[in-house]
Coordinates of C-alpha atoms in Angstrom, one line a residue:
X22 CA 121.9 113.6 83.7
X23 CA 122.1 110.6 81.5
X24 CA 119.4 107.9 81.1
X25 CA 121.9 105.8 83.2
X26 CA 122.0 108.1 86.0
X27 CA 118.5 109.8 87.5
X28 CA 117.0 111.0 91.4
X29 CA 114.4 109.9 92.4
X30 CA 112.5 110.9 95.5
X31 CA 109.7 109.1 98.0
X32 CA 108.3 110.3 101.1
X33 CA 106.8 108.7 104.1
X34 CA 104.3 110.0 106.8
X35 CA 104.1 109.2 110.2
X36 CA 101.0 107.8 111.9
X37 CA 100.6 111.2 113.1
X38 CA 99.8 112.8 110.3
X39 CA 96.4 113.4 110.0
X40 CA 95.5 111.2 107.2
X41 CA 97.4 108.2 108.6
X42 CA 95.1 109.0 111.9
X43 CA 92.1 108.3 109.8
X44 CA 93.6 105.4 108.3
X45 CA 94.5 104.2 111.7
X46 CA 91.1 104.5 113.2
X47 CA 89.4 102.8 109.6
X48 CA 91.5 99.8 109.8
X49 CA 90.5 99.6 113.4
X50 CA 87.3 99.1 112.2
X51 CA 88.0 96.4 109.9
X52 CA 89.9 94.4 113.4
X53 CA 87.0 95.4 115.4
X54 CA 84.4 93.3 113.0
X55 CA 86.8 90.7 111.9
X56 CA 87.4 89.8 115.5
X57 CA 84.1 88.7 116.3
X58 CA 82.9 87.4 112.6
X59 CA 85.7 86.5 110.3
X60 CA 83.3 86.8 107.1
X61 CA 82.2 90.9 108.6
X62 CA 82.0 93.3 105.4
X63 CA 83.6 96.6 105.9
X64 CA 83.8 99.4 104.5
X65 CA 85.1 102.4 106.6
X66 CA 85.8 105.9 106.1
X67 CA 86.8 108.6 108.7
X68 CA 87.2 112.3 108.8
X69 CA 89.1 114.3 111.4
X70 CA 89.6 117.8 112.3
X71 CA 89.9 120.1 115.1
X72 CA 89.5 117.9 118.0
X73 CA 86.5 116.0 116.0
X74 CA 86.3 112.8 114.6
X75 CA 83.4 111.1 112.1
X76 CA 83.2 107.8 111.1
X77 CA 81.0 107.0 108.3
X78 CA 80.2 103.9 105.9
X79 CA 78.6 100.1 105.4
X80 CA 79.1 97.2 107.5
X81 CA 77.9 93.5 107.1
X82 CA 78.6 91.8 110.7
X83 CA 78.2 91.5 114.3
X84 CA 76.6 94.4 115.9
X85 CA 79.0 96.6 117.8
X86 CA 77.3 99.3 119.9
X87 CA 78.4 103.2 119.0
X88 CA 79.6 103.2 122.4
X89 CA 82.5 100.8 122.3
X90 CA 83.6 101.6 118.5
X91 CA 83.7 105.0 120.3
X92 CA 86.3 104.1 122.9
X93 CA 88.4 102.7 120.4
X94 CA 88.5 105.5 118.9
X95 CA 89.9 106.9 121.4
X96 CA 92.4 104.1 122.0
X97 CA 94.0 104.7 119.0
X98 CA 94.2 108.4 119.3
X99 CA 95.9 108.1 122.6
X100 CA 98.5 105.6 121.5
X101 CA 99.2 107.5 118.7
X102 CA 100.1 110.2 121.2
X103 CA 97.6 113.1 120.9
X104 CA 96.9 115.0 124.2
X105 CA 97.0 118.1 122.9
X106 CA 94.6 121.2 122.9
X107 CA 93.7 121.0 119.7
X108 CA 93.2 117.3 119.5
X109 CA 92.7 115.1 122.4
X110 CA 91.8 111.2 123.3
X111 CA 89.6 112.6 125.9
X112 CA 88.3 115.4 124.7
X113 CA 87.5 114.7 121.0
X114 CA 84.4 114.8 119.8
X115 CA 83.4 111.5 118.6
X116 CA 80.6 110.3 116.0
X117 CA 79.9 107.4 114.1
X118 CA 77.4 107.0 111.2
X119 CA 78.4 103.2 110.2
X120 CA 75.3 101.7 108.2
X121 CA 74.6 98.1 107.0
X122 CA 75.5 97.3 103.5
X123 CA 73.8 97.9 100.1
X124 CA 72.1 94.5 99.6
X125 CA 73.2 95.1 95.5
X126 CA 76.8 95.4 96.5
X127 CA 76.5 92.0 98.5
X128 CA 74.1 90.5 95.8
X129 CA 77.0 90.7 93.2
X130 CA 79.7 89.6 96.1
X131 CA 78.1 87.0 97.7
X132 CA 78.8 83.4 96.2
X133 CA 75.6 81.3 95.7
X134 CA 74.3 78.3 93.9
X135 CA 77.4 77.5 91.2
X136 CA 78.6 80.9 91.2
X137 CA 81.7 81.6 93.5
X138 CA 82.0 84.7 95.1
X139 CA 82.6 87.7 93.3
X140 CA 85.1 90.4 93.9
X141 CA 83.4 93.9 95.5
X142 CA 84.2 96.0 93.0
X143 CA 86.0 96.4 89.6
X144 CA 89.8 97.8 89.5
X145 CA 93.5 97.0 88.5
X146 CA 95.9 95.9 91.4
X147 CA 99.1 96.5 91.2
X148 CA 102.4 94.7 92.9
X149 CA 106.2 95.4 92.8
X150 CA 109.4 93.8 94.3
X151 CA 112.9 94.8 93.2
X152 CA 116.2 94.1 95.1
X153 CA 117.1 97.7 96.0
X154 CA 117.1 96.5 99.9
X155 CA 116.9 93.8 101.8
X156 CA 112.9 93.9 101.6
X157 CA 112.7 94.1 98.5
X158 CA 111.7 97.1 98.3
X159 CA 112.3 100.4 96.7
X160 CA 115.1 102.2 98.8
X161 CA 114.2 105.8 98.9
X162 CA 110.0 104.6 100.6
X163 CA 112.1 102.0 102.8
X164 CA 114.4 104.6 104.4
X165 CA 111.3 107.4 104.3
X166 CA 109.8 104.9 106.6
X167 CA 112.3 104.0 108.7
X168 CA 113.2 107.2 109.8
X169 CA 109.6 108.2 111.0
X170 CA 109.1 104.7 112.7
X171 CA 111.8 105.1 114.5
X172 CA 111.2 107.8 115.5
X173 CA 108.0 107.1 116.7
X174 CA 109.3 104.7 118.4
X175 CA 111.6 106.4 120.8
X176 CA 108.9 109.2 121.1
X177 CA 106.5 106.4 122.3
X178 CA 109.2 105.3 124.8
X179 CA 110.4 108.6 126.7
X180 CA 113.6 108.2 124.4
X181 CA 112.8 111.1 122.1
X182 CA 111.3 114.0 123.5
X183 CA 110.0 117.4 122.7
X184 CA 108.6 115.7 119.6
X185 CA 104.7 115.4 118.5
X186 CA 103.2 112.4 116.4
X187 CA 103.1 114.4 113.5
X188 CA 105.9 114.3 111.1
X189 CA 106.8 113.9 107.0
X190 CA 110.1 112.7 105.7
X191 CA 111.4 112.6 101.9
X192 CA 114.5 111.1 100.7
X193 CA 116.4 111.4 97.4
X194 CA 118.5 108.9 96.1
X195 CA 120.6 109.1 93.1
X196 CA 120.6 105.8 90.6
X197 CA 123.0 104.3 88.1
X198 CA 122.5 101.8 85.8
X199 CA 119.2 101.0 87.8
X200 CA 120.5 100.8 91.2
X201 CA 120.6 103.4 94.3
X202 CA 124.6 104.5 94.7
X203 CA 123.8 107.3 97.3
X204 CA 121.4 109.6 99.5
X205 CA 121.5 113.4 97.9
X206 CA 119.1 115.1 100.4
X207 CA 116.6 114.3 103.0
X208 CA 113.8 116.3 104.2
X209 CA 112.2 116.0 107.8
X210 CA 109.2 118.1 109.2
X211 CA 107.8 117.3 112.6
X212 CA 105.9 118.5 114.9
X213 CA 107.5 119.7 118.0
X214 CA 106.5 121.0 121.7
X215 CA 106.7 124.8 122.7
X216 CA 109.6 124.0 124.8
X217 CA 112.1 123.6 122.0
X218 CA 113.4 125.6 119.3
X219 CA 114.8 124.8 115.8
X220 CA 118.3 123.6 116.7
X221 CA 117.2 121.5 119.0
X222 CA 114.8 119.9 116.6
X223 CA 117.2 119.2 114.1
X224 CA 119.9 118.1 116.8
X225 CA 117.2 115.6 118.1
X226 CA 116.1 114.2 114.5
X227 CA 119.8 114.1 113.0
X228 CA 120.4 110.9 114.2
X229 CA 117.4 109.0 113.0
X230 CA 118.8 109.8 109.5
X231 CA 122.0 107.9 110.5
X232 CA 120.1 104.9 112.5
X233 CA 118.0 104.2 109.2
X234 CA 120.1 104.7 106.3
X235 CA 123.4 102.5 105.6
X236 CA 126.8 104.6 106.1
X237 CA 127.6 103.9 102.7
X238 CA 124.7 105.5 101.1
X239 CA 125.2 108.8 103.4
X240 CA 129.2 109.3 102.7
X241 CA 128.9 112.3 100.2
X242 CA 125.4 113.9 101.7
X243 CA 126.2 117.7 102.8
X244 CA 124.6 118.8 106.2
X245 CA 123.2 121.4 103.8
X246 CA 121.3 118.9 101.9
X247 CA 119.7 117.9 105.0
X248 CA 116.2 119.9 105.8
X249 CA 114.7 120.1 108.9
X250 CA 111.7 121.7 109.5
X251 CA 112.4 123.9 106.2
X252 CA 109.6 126.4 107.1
X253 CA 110.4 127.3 110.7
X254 CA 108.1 126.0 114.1
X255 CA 105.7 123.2 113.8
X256 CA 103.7 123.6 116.9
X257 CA 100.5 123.1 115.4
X258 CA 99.9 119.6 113.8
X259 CA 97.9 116.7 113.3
X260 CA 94.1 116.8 112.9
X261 CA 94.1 120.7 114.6
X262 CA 96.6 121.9 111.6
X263 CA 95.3 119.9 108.6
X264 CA 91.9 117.9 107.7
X265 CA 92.8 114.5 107.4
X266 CA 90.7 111.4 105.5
X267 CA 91.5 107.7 105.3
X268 CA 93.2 107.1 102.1
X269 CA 95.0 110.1 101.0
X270 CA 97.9 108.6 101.0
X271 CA 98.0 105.8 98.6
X272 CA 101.5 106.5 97.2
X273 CA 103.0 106.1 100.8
X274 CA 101.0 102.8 101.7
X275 CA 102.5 101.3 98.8
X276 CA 105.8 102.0 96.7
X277 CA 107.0 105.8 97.0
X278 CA 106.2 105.9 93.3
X279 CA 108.8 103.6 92.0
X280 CA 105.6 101.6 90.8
X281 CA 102.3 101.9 89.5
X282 CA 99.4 101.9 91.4
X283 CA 95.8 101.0 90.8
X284 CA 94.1 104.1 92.4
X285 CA 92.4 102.3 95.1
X286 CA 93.2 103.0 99.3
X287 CA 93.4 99.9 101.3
X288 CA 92.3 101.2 105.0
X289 CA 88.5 100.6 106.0
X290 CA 88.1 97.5 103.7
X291 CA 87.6 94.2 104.8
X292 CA 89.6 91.5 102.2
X293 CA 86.8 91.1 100.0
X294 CA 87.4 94.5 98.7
X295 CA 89.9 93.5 95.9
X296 CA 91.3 97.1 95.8
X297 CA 93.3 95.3 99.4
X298 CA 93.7 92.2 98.7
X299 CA 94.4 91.5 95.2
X300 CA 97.0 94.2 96.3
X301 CA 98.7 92.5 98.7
X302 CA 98.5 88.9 96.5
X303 CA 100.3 90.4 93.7
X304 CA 103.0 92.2 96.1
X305 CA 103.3 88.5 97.5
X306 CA 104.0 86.8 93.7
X307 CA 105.8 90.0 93.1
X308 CA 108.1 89.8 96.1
X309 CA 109.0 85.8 95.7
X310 CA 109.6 86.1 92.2
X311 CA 112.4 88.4 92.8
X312 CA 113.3 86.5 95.9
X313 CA 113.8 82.8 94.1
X314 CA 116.3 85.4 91.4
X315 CA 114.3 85.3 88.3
X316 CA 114.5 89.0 88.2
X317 CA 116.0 91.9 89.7
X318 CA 112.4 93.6 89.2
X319 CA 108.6 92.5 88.9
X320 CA 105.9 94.1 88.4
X321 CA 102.2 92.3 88.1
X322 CA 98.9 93.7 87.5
X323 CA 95.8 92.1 88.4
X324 CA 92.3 93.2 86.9
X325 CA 88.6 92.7 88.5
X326 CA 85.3 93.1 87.5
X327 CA 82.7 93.5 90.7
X328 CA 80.7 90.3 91.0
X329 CA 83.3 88.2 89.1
X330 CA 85.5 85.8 90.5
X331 CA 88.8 85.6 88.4
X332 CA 90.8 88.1 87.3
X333 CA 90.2 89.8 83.7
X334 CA 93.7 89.8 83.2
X335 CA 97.3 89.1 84.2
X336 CA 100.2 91.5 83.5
X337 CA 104.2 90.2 84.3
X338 CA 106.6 93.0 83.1
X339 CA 110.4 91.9 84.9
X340 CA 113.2 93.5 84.4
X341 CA 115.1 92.2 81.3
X342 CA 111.9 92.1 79.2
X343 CA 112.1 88.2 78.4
X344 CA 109.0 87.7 76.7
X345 CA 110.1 83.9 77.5
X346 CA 110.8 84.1 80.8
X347 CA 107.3 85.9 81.3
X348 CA 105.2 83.5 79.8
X349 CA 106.6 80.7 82.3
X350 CA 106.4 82.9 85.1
X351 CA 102.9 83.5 84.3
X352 CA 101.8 79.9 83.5
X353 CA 103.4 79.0 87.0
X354 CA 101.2 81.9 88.7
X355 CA 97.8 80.4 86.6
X356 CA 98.8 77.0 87.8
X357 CA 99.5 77.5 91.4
X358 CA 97.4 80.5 92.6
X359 CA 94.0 80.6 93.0
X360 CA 93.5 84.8 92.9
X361 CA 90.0 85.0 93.0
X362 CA 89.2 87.0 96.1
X363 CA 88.1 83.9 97.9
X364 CA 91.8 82.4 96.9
X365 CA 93.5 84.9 98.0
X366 CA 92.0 85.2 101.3
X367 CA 92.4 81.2 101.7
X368 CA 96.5 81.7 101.2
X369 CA 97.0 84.8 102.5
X370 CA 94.9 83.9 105.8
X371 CA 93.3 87.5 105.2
X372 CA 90.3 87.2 106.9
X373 CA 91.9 87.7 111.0
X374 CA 91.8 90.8 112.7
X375 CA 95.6 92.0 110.8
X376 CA 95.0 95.7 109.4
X377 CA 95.5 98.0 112.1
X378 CA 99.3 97.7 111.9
X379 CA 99.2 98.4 108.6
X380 CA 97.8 101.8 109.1
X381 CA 101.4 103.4 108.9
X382 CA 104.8 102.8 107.7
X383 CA 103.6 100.8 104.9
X384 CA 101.7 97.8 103.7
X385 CA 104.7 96.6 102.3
X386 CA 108.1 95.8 102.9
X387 CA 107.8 95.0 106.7
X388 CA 107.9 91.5 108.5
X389 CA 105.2 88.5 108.8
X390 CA 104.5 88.4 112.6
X391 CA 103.2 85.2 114.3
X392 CA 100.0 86.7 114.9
X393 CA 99.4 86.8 111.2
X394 CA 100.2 89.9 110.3
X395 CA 102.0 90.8 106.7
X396 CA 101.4 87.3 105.3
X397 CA 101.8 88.5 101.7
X398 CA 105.4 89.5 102.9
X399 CA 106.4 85.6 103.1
X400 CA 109.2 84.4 100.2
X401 CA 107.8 80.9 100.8
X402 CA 106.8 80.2 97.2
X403 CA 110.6 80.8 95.8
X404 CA 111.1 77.0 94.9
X405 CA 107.8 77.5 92.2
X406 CA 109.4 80.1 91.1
X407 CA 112.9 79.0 89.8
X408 CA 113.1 78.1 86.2

């Protein structure tokens, strides 16, 4: 293929899959402190397997008694949908080893005297936006997500049944000149009762495909470029099939790859973890940028040090490479945004109880709710952004 024309490919999980479990339960954590003291300091990791789950990390809050973190636990677990042998709401084994936080780590975080406070660790952030979809987002992670929510949903429902919670899907789009033109294959793996076989899998998951993706992209895709459960049954899934861990699965939270990212998982943290929220503050300048039409494409990277408030540094790369154009876009961001971690918080109103939606399907790319969810999706900076 020429430089002009390329695939590229992105894949989505559900929140089924057993990492996005442990991400679901983590940022239930982070709710389950925020709710009762905004200011709480989480940090949350969890491990499941075969009908066990372990919780483990620091905390700066309200206490919360093992017991009712415990039930939780099995809150999410049931409304994700597991009531299976291997992995059960009421049967799992349950434990919890949440500890208070290292008095260093909130010595260098804390703000006191003159100092302001400090982000909780050192990293790079990174943001995207590009026009590729109505979300501004990158089309082949929009669709990959679409396909499992929906999904999900109608499994949730009674709509879609003989289908488990766990599931993967990949799409692969071909590009010219920059832009998405068509789907070229689409791979779905889910996990599926006893009761069914393998046509009626694919008969049942076919039409998600058509539900999620415009017509127009889908015209020239061959039924034989569409994979269903490529290696046969998928009875055994979720936390009884594979080991899952909160924040294996960076690339799906974030951009399918069409963008860089920093290296850091978002799940478990409260927003003065930078590796979260510096994320989600550079999607939001990202994402109005390209809204108010100064580029088709903009990326930003944001740099920390732990204990320091400001970021180190500011990267703009847009899509045309106006050096011009990037030095006013950047002088409008150093003049209107306050992005130490304390900033952010302030404009992103980070510090509510927001997270445990975010758990799957994205952090990105999906819509503000009047409950304050998904506040860095808002395009209500475009006017500061026109030139």
């Amino acid at each position: 293929m020429s430089k002009n024309k390329f695939l590229f490919t992105s894949e989505s999980v559900s929140e089924g899959h057993p990492d996005k479990v442990c991400d679901r339960i983590s940022d239930m954590v982070v709710d389950s402190y925020l709710s009762k003291d905004p200011v709480s300091r989480v940090a949350c990791e969890t491990l499941t397997t075969t009908n066990k789950v372990v919780l483990a990390g620091e905390i700066r809050g309200p206490k919360i008694e093992k017991e009712e973190i415990i039930s939780k636990v099995r809150d999410c677990i049931r409304d994700i949908g597991y009531d299976q042998e291997g992995f059960s709401w009421k049967t799992a084994n349950i434990e919890t080893f949440l500890h208070e936080q290292s008095a260093d780590i909130a010595m260098g975080v804390d703000s006191r005297d003159n100092k302001d406070e400090g982000a909780g660790d050192q990293g790079i952030m990174f943001g995207y936006a590009c026009n590729e979809t109505e979300e501004l987002m990158p089309a082949p992670i929009h669709y990959s997500h679409k396909i499992l929510r929906l999904m999900a949903e109608d499994r949730k429902n009674g709509n879609l049944k003989g289908i488990e919670p766990d599931s993967k899907s990949q799409v692969s789009m071909l590009y010219e000149n920059e832009k998405p033109i068509k789907v070229t294959s689409v791979v779905i793996s889910t996990q599926h009762s006893k009761s069914i076989n393998q046509d009626q899998v694919r008969e049942a998951v076919i039409p998600y495909i058509k539900k999620s993706i415009p017509e127009n992209f889908l015209t020239d895709l061959n039924s034989k470029e569409i994979y269903i459960n490529p290696t046969g049954q998928f009875i055994i899934g979720g936390p009884d099939g594979d080991t899952g861990l909160t924040g294996r699965k960076i690339i799906v939270d974030t951009y399918g790859g069409a963008a860089p990212h920093g290296g850091g998982a978002f799940s478990g943290k409260d927003p003065t973890k930078v590796d979260r929220s510096a994320a989600y503050a550079s999607r939001y300048l990202a994402k109005n940028i390209v809204a108010a039409g100064v580029s088709s494409k903009c990326l930003i990277q944001l740099a920390y040090a732990i204990g320091v408030s400001k970021p180190l540094s500011i990267f703009i790369k847009l899509a045309d490479d106006d050096e011009g154009k990037v030095d006013k876009v950047k002088k409008i961001i150093e003049d209107n945004f306050n992005l130490s971690p304390r900033g952010i918080r302030e404009m992103l109103q980070l510090n509510n109880p927001i997270y445990e939606i975010t758990s799957a399907y994205g952090h990105f790319g999906r819509k503000s709710t009047n409950k304050g969810e998904f506040t860095w999706e808002k395009t209500d900076k475009i006017d500061l952004f026109k030139l």
